[in-house]
mmCIF file of C-alpha atoms and ligand atoms in Angstrom:
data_model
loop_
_atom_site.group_PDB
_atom_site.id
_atom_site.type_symbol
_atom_site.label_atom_id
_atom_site.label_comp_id
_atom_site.label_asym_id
_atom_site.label_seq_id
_atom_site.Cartn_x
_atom_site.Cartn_y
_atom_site.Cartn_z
ATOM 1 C CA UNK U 176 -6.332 -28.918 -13.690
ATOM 2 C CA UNK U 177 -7.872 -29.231 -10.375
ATOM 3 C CA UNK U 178 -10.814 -26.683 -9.450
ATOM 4 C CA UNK U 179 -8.719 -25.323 -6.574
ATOM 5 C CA UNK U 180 -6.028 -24.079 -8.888
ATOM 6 C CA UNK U 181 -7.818 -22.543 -11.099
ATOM 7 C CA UNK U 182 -8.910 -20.524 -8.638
ATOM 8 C CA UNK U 183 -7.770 -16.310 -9.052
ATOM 9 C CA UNK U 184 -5.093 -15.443 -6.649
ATOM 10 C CA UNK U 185 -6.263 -12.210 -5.498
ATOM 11 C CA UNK U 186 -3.492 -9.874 -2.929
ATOM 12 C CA UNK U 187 -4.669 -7.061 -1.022
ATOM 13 C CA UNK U 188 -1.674 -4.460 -0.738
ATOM 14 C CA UNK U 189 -3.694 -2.366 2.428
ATOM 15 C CA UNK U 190 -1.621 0.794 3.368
ATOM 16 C CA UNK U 191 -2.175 4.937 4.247
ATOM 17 C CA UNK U 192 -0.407 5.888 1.147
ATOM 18 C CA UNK U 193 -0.083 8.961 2.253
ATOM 19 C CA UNK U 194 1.248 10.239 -0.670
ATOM 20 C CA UNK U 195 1.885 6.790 -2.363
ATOM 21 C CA UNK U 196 5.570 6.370 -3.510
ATOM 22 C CA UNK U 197 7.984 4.251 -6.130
ATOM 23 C CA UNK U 198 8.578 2.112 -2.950
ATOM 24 C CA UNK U 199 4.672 1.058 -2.753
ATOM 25 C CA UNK U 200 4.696 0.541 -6.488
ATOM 26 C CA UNK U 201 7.583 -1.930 -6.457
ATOM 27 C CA UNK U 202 6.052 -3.571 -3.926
ATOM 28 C CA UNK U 203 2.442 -3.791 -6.479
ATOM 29 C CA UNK U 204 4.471 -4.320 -9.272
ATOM 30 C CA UNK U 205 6.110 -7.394 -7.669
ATOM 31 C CA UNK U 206 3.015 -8.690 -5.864
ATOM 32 C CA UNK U 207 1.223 -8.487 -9.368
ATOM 33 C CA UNK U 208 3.840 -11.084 -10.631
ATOM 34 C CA UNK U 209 3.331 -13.406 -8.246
ATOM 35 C CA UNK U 210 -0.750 -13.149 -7.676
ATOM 36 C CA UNK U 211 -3.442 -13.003 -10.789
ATOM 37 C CA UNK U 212 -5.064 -9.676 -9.312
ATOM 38 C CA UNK U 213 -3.619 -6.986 -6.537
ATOM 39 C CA UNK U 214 -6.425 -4.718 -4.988
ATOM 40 C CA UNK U 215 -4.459 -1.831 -3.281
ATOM 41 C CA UNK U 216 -6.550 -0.697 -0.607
ATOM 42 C CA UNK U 217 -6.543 2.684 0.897
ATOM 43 C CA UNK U 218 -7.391 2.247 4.767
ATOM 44 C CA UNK U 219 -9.300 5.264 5.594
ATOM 45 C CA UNK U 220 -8.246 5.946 9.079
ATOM 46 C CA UNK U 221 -10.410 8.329 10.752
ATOM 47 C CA UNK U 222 -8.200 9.446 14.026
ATOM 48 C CA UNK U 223 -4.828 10.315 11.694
ATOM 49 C CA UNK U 224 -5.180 13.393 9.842
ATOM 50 C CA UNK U 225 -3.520 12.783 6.258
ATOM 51 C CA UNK U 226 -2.359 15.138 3.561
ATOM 52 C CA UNK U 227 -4.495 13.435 0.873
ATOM 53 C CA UNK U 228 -8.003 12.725 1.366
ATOM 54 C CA UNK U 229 -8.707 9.383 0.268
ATOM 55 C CA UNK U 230 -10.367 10.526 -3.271
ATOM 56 C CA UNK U 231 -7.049 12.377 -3.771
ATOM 57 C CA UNK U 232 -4.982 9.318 -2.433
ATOM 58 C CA UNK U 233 -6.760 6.751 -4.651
ATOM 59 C CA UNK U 234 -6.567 9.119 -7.769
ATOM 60 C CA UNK U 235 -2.798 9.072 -7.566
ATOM 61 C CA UNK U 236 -2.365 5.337 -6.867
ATOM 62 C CA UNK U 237 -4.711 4.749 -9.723
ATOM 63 C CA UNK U 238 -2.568 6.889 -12.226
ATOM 64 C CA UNK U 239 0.242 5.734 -10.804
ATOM 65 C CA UNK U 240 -1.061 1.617 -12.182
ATOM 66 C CA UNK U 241 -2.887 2.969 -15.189
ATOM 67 C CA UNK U 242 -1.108 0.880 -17.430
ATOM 68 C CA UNK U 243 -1.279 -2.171 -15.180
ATOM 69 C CA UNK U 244 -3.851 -4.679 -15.975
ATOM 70 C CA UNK U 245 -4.013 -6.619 -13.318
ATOM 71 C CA UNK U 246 -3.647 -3.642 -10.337
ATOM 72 C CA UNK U 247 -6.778 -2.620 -8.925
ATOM 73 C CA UNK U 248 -7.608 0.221 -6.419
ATOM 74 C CA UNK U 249 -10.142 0.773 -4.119
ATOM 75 C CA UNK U 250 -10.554 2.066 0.163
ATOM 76 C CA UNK U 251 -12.195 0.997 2.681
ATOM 77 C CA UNK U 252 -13.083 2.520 6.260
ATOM 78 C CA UNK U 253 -12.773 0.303 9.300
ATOM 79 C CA UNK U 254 -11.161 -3.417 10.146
ATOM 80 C CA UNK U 255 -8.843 -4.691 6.969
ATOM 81 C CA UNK U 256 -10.208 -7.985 7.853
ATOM 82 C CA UNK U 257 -13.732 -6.928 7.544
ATOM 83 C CA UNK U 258 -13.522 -5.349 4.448
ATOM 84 C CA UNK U 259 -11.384 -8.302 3.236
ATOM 85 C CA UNK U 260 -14.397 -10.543 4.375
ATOM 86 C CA UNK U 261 -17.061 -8.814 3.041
ATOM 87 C CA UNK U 262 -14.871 -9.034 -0.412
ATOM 88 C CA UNK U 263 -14.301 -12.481 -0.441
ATOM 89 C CA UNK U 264 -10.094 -11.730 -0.234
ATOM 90 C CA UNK U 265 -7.634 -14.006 1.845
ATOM 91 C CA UNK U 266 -4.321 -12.557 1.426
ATOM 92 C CA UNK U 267 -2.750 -9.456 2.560
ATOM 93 C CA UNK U 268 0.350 -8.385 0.715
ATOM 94 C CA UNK U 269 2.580 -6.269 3.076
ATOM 95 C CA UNK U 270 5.973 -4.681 2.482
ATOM 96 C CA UNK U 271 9.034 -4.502 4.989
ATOM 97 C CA UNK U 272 11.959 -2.200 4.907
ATOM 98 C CA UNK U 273 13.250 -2.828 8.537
ATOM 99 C CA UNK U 274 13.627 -4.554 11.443
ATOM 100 C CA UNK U 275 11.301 -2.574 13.189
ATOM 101 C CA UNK U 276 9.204 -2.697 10.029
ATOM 102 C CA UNK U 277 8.808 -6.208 10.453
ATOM 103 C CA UNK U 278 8.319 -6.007 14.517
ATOM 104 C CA UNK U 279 4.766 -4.009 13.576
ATOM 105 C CA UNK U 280 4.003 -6.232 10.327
ATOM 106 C CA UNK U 281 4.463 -9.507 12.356
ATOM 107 C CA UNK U 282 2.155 -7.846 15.828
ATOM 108 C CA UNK U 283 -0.339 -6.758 12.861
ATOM 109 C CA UNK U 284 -0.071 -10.142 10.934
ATOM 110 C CA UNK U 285 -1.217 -12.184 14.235
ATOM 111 C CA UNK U 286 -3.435 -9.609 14.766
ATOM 112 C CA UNK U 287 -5.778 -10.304 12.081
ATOM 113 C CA UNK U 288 -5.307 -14.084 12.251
ATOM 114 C CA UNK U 289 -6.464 -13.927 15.801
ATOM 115 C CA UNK U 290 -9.575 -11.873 14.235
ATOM 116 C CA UNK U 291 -9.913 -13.928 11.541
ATOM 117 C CA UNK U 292 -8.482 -17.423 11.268
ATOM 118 C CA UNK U 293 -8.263 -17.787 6.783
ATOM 119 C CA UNK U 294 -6.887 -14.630 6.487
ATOM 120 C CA UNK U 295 -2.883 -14.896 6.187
ATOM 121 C CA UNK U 296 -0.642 -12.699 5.036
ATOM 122 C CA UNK U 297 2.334 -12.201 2.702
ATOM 123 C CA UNK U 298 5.497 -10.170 2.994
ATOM 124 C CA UNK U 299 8.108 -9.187 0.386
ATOM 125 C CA UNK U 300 10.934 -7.718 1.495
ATOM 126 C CA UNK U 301 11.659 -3.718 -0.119
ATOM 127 C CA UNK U 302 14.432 -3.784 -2.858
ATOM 128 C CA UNK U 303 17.638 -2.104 -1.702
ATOM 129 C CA UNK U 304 17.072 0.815 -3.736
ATOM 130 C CA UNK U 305 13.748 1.710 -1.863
ATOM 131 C CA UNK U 306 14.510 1.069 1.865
ATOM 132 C CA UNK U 307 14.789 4.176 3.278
ATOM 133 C CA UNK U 308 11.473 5.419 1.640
ATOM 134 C CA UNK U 309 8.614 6.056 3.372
ATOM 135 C CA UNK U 310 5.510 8.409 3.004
ATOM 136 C CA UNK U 311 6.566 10.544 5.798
ATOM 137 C CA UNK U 312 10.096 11.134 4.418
ATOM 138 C CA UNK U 313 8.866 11.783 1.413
ATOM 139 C CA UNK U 314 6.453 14.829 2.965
ATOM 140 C CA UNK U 315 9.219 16.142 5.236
ATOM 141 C CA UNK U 316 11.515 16.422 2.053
ATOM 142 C CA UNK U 317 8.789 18.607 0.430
ATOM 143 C CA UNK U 318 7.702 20.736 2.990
ATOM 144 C CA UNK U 319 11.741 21.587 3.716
ATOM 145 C CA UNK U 320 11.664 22.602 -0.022
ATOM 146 C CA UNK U 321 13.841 19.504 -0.916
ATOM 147 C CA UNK U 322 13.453 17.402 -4.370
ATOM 148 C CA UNK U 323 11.921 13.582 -4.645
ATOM 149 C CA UNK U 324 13.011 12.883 -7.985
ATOM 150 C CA UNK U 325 12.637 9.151 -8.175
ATOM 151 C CA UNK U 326 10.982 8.570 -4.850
ATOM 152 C CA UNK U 327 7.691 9.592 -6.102
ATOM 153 C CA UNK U 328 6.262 9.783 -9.121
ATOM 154 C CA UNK U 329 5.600 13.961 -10.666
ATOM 155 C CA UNK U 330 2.060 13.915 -10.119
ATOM 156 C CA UNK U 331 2.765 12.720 -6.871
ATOM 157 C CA UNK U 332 5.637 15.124 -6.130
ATOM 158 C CA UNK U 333 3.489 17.672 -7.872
ATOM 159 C CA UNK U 334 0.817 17.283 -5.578
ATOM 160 C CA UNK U 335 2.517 17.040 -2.737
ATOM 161 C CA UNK U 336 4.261 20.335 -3.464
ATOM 162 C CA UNK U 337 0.816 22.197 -3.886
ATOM 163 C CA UNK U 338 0.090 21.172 -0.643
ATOM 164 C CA UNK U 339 3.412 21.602 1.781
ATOM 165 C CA UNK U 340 5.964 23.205 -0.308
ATOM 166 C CA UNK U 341 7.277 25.894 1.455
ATOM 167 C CA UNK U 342 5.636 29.458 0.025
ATOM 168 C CA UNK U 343 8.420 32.212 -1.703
HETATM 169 P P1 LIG L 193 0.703 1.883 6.830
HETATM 170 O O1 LIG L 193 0.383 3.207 7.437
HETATM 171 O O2 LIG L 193 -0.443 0.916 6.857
HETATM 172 O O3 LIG L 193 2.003 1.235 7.239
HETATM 173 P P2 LIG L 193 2.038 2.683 4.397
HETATM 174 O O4 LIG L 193 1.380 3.360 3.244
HETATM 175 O O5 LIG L 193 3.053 3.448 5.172
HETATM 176 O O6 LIG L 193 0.834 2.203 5.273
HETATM 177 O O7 LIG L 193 2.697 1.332 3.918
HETATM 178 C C1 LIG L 193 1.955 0.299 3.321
HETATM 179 C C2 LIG L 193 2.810 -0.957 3.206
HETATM 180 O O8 LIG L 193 3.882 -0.707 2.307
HETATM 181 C C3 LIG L 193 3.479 -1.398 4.504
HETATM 182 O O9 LIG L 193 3.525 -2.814 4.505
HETATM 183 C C4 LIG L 193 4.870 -0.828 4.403
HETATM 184 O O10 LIG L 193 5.783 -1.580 5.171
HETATM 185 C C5 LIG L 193 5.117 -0.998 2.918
HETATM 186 N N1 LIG L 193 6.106 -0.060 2.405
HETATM 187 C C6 LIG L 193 6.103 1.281 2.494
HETATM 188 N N2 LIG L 193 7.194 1.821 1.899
HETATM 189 C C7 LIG L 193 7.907 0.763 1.403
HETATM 190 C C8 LIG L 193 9.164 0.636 0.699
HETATM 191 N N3 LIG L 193 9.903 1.705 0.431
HETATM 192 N N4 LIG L 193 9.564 -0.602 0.364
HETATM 193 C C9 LIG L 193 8.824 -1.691 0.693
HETATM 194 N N5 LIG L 193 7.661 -1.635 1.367
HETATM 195 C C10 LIG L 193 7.202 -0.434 1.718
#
């Protein structure tokens, strides 16, 4: 075996998560599959206001890949491509749902080539079940008092209700 492929394969899934949802986990569950290791980073973004703070958000995710061996989670403030530098990581693992999805994914994608040349990144395409899922659906349901049975997990949906669920 050469040196190069023994080598770990190491995906980072970068994303708000904002709450994280069964959409995101398909994504890690597929991406952990196909790479040794998937580090599912939390981008702390300091001008959008989330629901979760990031402790909160990285608590759920890491229930939410408990029983995953090879799923790791962590955050990091700033550039993706910095903190992907200062780790040693070379592949992003992004998801698309649509074609305006992948409009954003591929601006991004250049993006951080043009910032830094070895960084590349990956893209798996959602599963049909999961395409109209997104974080912000997900907290619109809940704060209209609606139910997101199998779009989230019940912590998450738990959570999220604690937070926006309509009082009375
Ligand atoms: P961001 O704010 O960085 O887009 P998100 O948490 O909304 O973060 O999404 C993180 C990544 O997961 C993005 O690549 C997004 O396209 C992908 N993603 C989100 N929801 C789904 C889904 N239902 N199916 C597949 N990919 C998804």
């Amino acid at each position: 075996m050469s040196a190069s492929s023994q080598k770990e394969r190491i995906a980072v899934y970068p994303g708000s998560f904002d709450p994280p949802t069964m959409g995101h986990l398909n994504i890690i569950d597929r991406g952990a599959e196909v790479f040794d290791r998937v580090v599912v980073g939390v981008a702390i973004n300091t001008s959008k206001n989330g629901v979760f703070t990031r402790e909160e958000r990285v608590d759920l995710l890491e229930e939410l890949v408990a029983d995953r061996p090879n799923v790791e989670v962590d955050s990091f403030h700033g550039l993706l491509v910095d903190y992907m530098d200062e780790k040693g990581y070379t592949t992003v693992l992004r998801g698309i749902r649509t074609v305006s999805d992948f409009e954003s994914e591929l601006q991004m994608a250049q993006a951080n080539r043009l910032l830094k040349e070895h960084i590349d990144t990956v893209f798996m395409m959602t599963d049909a079940n999961y395409s109209h899922l997104s974080s912000s659906i997900i907290r619109e349901i809940i704060s209209l008092g609606g139910d997101t049975k199998g779009m989230v997990s019940p912590q998450v949906e738990a959570a999220l209700k604690a937070k926006l669920a309509p009082k009375g």
